[in-house]
PDB file of C-alpha atoms in Angstrom:
ATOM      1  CA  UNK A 107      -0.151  14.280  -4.979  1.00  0.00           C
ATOM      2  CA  UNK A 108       0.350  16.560  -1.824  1.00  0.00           C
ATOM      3  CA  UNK A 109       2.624  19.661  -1.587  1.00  0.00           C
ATOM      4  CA  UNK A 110       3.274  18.603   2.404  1.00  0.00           C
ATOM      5  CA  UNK A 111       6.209  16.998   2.720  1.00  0.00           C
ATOM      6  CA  UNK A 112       6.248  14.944   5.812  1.00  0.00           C
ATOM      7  CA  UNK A 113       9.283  13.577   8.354  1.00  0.00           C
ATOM      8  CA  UNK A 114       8.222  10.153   8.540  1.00  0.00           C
ATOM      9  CA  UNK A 115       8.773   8.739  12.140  1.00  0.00           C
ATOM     10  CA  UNK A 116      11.626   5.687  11.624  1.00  0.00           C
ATOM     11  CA  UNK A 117       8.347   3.454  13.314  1.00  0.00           C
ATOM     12  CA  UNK A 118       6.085   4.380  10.580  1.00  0.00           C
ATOM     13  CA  UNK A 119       8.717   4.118   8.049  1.00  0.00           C
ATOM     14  CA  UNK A 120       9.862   0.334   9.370  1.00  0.00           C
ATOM     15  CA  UNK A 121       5.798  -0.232   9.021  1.00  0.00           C
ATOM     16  CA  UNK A 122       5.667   1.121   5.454  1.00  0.00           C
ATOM     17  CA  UNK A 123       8.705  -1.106   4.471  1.00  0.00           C
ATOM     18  CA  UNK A 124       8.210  -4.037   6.127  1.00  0.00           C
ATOM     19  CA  UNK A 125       4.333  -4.772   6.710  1.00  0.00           C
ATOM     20  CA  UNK A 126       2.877  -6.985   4.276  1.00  0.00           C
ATOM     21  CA  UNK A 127      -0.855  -6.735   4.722  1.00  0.00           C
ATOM     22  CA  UNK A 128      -2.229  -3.563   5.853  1.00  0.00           C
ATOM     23  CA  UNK A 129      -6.229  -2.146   5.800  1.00  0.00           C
ATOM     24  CA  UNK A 130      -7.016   0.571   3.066  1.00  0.00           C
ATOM     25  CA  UNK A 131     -10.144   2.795   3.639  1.00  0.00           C
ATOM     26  CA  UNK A 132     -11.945   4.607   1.046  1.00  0.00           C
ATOM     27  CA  UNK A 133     -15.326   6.657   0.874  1.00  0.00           C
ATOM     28  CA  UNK A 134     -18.344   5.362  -1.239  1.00  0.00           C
ATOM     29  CA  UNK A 135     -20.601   8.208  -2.775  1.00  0.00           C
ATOM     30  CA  UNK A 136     -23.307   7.742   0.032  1.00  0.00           C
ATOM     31  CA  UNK A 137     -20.473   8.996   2.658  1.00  0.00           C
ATOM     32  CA  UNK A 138     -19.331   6.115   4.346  1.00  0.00           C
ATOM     33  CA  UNK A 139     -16.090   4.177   4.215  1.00  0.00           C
ATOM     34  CA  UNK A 140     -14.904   0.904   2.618  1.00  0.00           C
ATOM     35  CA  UNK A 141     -12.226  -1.092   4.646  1.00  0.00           C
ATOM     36  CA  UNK A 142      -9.843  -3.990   2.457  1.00  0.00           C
ATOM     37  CA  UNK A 143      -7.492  -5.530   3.205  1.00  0.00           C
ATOM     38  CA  UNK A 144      -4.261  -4.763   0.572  1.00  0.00           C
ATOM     39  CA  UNK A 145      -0.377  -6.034   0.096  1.00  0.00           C
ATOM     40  CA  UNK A 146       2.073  -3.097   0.040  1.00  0.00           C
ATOM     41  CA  UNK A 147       4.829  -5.513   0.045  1.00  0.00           C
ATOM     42  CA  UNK A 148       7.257  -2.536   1.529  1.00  0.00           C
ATOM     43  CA  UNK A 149       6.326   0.087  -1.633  1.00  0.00           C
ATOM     44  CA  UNK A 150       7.173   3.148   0.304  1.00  0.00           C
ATOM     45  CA  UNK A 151       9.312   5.942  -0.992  1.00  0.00           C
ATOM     46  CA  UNK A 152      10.333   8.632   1.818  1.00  0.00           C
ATOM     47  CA  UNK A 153      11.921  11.338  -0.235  1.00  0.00           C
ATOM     48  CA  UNK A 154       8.634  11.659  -2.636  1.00  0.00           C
ATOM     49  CA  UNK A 155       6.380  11.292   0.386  1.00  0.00           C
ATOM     50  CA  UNK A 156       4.656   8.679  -1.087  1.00  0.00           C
ATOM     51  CA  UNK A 157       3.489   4.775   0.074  1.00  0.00           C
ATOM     52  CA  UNK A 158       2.294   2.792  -2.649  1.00  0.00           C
ATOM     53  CA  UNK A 159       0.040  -0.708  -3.300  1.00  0.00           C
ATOM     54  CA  UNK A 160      -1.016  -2.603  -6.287  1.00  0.00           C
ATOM     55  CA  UNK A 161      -4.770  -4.282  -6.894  1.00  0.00           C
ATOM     56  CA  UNK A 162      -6.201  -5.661  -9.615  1.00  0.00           C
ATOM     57  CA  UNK A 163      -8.233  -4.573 -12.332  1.00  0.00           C
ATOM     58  CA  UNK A 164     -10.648  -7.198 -11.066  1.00  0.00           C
ATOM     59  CA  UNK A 165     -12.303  -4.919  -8.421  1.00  0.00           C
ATOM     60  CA  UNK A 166     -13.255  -1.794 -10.649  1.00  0.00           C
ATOM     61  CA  UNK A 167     -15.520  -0.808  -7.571  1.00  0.00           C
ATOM     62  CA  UNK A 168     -12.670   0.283  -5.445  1.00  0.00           C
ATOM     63  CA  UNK A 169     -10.472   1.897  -8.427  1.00  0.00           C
ATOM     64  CA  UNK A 170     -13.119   3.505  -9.630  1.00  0.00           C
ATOM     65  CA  UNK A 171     -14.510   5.373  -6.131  1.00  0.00           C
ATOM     66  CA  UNK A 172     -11.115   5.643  -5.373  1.00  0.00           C
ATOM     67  CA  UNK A 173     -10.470   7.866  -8.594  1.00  0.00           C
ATOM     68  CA  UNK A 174     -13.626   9.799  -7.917  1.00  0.00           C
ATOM     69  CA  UNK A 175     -12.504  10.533  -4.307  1.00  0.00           C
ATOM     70  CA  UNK A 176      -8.878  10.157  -3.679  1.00  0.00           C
ATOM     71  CA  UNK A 177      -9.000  10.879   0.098  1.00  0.00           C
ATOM     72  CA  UNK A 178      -7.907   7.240   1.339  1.00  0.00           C
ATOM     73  CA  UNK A 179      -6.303   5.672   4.975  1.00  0.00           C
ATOM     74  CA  UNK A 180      -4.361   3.207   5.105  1.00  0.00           C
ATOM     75  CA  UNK A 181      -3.761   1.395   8.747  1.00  0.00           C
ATOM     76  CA  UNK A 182      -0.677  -0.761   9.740  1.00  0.00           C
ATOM     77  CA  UNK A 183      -2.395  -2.286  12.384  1.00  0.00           C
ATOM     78  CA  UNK A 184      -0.381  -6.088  12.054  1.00  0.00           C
ATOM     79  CA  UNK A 185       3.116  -7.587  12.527  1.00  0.00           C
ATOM     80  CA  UNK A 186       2.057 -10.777  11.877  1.00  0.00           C
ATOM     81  CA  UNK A 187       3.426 -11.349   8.579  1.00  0.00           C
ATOM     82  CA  UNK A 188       6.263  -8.754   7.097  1.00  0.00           C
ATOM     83  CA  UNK A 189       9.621  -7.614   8.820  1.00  0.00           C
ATOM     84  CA  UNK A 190       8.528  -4.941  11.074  1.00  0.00           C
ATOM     85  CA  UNK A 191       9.663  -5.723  14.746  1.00  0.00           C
ATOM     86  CA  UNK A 192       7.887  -3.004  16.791  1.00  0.00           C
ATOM     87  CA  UNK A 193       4.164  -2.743  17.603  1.00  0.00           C
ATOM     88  CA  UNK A 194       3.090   0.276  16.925  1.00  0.00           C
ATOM     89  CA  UNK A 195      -0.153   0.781  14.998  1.00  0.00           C
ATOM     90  CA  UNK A 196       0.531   3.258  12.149  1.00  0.00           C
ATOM     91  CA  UNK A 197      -2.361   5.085  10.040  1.00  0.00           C
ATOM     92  CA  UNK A 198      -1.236   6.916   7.159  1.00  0.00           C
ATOM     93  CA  UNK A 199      -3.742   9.322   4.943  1.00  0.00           C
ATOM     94  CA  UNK A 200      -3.109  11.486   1.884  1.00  0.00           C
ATOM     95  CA  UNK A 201      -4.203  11.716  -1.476  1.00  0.00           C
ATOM     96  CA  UNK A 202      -3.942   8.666  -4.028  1.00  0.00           C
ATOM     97  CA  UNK A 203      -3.635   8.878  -7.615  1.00  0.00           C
ATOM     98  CA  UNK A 204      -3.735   5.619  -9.589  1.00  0.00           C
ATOM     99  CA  UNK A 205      -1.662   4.356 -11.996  1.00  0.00           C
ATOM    100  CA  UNK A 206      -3.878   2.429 -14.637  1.00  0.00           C
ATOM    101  CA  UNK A 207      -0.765   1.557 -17.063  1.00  0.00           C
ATOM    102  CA  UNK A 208       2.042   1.214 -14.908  1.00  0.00           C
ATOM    103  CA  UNK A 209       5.141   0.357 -16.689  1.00  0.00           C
ATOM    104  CA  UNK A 210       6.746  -2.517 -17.764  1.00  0.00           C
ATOM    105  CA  UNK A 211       9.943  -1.290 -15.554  1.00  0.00           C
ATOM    106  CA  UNK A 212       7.694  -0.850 -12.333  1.00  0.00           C
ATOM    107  CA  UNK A 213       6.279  -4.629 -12.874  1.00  0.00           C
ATOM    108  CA  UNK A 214       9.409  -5.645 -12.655  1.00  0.00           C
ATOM    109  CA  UNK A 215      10.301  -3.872  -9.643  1.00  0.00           C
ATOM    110  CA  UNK A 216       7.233  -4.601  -8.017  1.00  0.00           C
ATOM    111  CA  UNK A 217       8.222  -8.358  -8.409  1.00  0.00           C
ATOM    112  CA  UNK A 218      11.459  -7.747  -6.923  1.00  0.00           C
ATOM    113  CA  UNK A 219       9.929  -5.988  -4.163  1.00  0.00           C
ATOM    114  CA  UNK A 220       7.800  -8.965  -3.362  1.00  0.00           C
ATOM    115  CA  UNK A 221      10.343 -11.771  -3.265  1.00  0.00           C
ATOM    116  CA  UNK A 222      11.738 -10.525   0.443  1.00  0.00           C
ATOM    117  CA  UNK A 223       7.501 -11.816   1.589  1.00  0.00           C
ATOM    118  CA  UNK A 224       6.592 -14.098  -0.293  1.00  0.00           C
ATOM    119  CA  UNK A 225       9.570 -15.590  -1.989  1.00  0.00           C
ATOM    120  CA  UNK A 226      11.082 -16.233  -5.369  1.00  0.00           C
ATOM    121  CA  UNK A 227       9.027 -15.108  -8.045  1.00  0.00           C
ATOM    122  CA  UNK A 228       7.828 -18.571 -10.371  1.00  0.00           C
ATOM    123  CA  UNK A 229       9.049 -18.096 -14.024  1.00  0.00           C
ATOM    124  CA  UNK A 230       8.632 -19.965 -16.984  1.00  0.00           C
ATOM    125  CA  UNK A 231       5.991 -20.599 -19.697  1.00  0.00           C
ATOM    126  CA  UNK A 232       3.132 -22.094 -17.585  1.00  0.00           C
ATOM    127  CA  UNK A 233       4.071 -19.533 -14.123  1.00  0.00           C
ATOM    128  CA  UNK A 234       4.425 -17.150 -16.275  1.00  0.00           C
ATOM    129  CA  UNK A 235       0.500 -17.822 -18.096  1.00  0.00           C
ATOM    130  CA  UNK A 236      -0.634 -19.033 -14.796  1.00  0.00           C
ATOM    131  CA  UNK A 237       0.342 -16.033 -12.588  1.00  0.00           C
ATOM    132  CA  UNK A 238      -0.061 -12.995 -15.563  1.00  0.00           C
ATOM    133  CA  UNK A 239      -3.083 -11.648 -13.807  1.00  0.00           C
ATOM    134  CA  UNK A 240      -1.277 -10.852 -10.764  1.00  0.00           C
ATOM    135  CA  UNK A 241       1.892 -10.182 -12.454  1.00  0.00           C
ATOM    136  CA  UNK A 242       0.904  -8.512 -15.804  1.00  0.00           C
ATOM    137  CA  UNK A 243      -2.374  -7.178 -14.666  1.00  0.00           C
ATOM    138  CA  UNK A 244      -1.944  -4.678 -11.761  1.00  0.00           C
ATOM    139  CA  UNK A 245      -2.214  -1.033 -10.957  1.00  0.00           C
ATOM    140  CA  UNK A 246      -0.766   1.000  -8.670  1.00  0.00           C
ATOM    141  CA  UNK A 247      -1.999   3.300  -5.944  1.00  0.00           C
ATOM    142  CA  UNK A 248       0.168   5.444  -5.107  1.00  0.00           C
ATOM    143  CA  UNK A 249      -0.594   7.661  -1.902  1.00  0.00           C
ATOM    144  CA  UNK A 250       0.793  11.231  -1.629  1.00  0.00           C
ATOM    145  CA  UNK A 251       1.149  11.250   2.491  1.00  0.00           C
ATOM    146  CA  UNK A 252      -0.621  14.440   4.347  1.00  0.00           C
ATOM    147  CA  UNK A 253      -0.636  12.555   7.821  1.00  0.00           C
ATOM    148  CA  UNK A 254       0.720  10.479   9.789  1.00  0.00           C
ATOM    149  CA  UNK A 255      -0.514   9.098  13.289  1.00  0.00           C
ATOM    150  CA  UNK A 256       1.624   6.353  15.253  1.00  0.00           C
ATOM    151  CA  UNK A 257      -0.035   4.740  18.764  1.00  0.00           C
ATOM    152  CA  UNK A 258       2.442   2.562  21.136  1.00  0.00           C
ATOM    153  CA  UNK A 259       0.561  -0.338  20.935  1.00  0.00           C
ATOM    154  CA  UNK A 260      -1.122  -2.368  17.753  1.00  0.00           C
ATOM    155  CA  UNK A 261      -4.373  -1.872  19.729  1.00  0.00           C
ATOM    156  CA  UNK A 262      -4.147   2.133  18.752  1.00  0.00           C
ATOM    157  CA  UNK A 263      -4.362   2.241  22.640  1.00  0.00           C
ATOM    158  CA  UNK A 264      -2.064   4.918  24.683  1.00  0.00           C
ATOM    159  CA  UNK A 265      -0.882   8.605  23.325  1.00  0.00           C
ATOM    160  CA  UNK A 266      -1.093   9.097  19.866  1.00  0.00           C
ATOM    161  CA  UNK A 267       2.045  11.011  17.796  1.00  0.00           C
ATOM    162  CA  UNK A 268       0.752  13.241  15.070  1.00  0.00           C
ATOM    163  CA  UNK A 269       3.061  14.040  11.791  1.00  0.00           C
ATOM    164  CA  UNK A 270       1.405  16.909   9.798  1.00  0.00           C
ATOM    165  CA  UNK A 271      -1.964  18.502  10.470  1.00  0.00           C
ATOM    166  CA  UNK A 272      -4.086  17.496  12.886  1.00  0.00           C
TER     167      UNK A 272
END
């Protein structure tokens, strides 16, 4: 991860915890960038510095460029689904390391941490074959923070606020 250890503004951290869909950008090998569109569902962790999503192995494209360059942004640049109340556009960047085998443990706790969006999680024996891609089947992307830039407004309009270097 990073050695910086940021103070994350309370706007950025409300983002972090309470946005559910938020863009991640990535480099390709030819030098440009890759925007998609991923669910944090509030995986944020101030004390280690870190903001976290999961994907799929289903899109080996992005885990594996990701993996060769770990330089990612990721842009909270929506209130309309989530709990965040402000409207400040947040953009977060640091290094991401993946976690190709995540526990059974952090499964678990990622489908706690989804139940505040999107609802109770569906158990049984056909939810539980239906949905075991998307609860069985993840990995996580976990994002060591280096910087972090908030703008008033959602349209990253007005003065910018820099955490860490500029």
């Amino acid at each position: 991860m990073t050695d910086t250890h940021l103070t994350w503004p309370d706007t950025a951290y409300e983002a972090f915890t309470g946005d559910l869909t938020v863009a991640v950008a990535y480099l390709t090998p030819a030098g440009g960038a890759v925007v998609t569109s991923v669910s944090p569902v509030g995986l944020a962790d101030r004390a280690a510095n870190q903001v976290s999503f999961t994907t799929s192995l289903g899109f080996p494209k992005k885990l594996e460029r990701i993996l060769n360059n770990p330089r990612v942004a990721l842009a909270y640049h929506t209130r309309t689904h989530g709990f965040a109340a402000h409207s400040h556009y947040v953009l977060a960047q640091g290094k991401a390391s993946v976690d190709l085998q995540p526990s059974a443990q952090r499964l678990a706790e990622l489908m706690d941490a989804t139940e505040p969006f999107l609802g109770e999680t569906k158990h049984g024996r056909v939810w539980d074959w239906l949905l075991r891609e998307y609860h069985q089947e993840r990995v996580f992307v976990d994002v060591g923070l280096e910087r972090i830039t908030t703008w008033p407004h959602l349209s990253a309009h007005g003065p910018a606020a820099v955490t860490g270097p500029s």
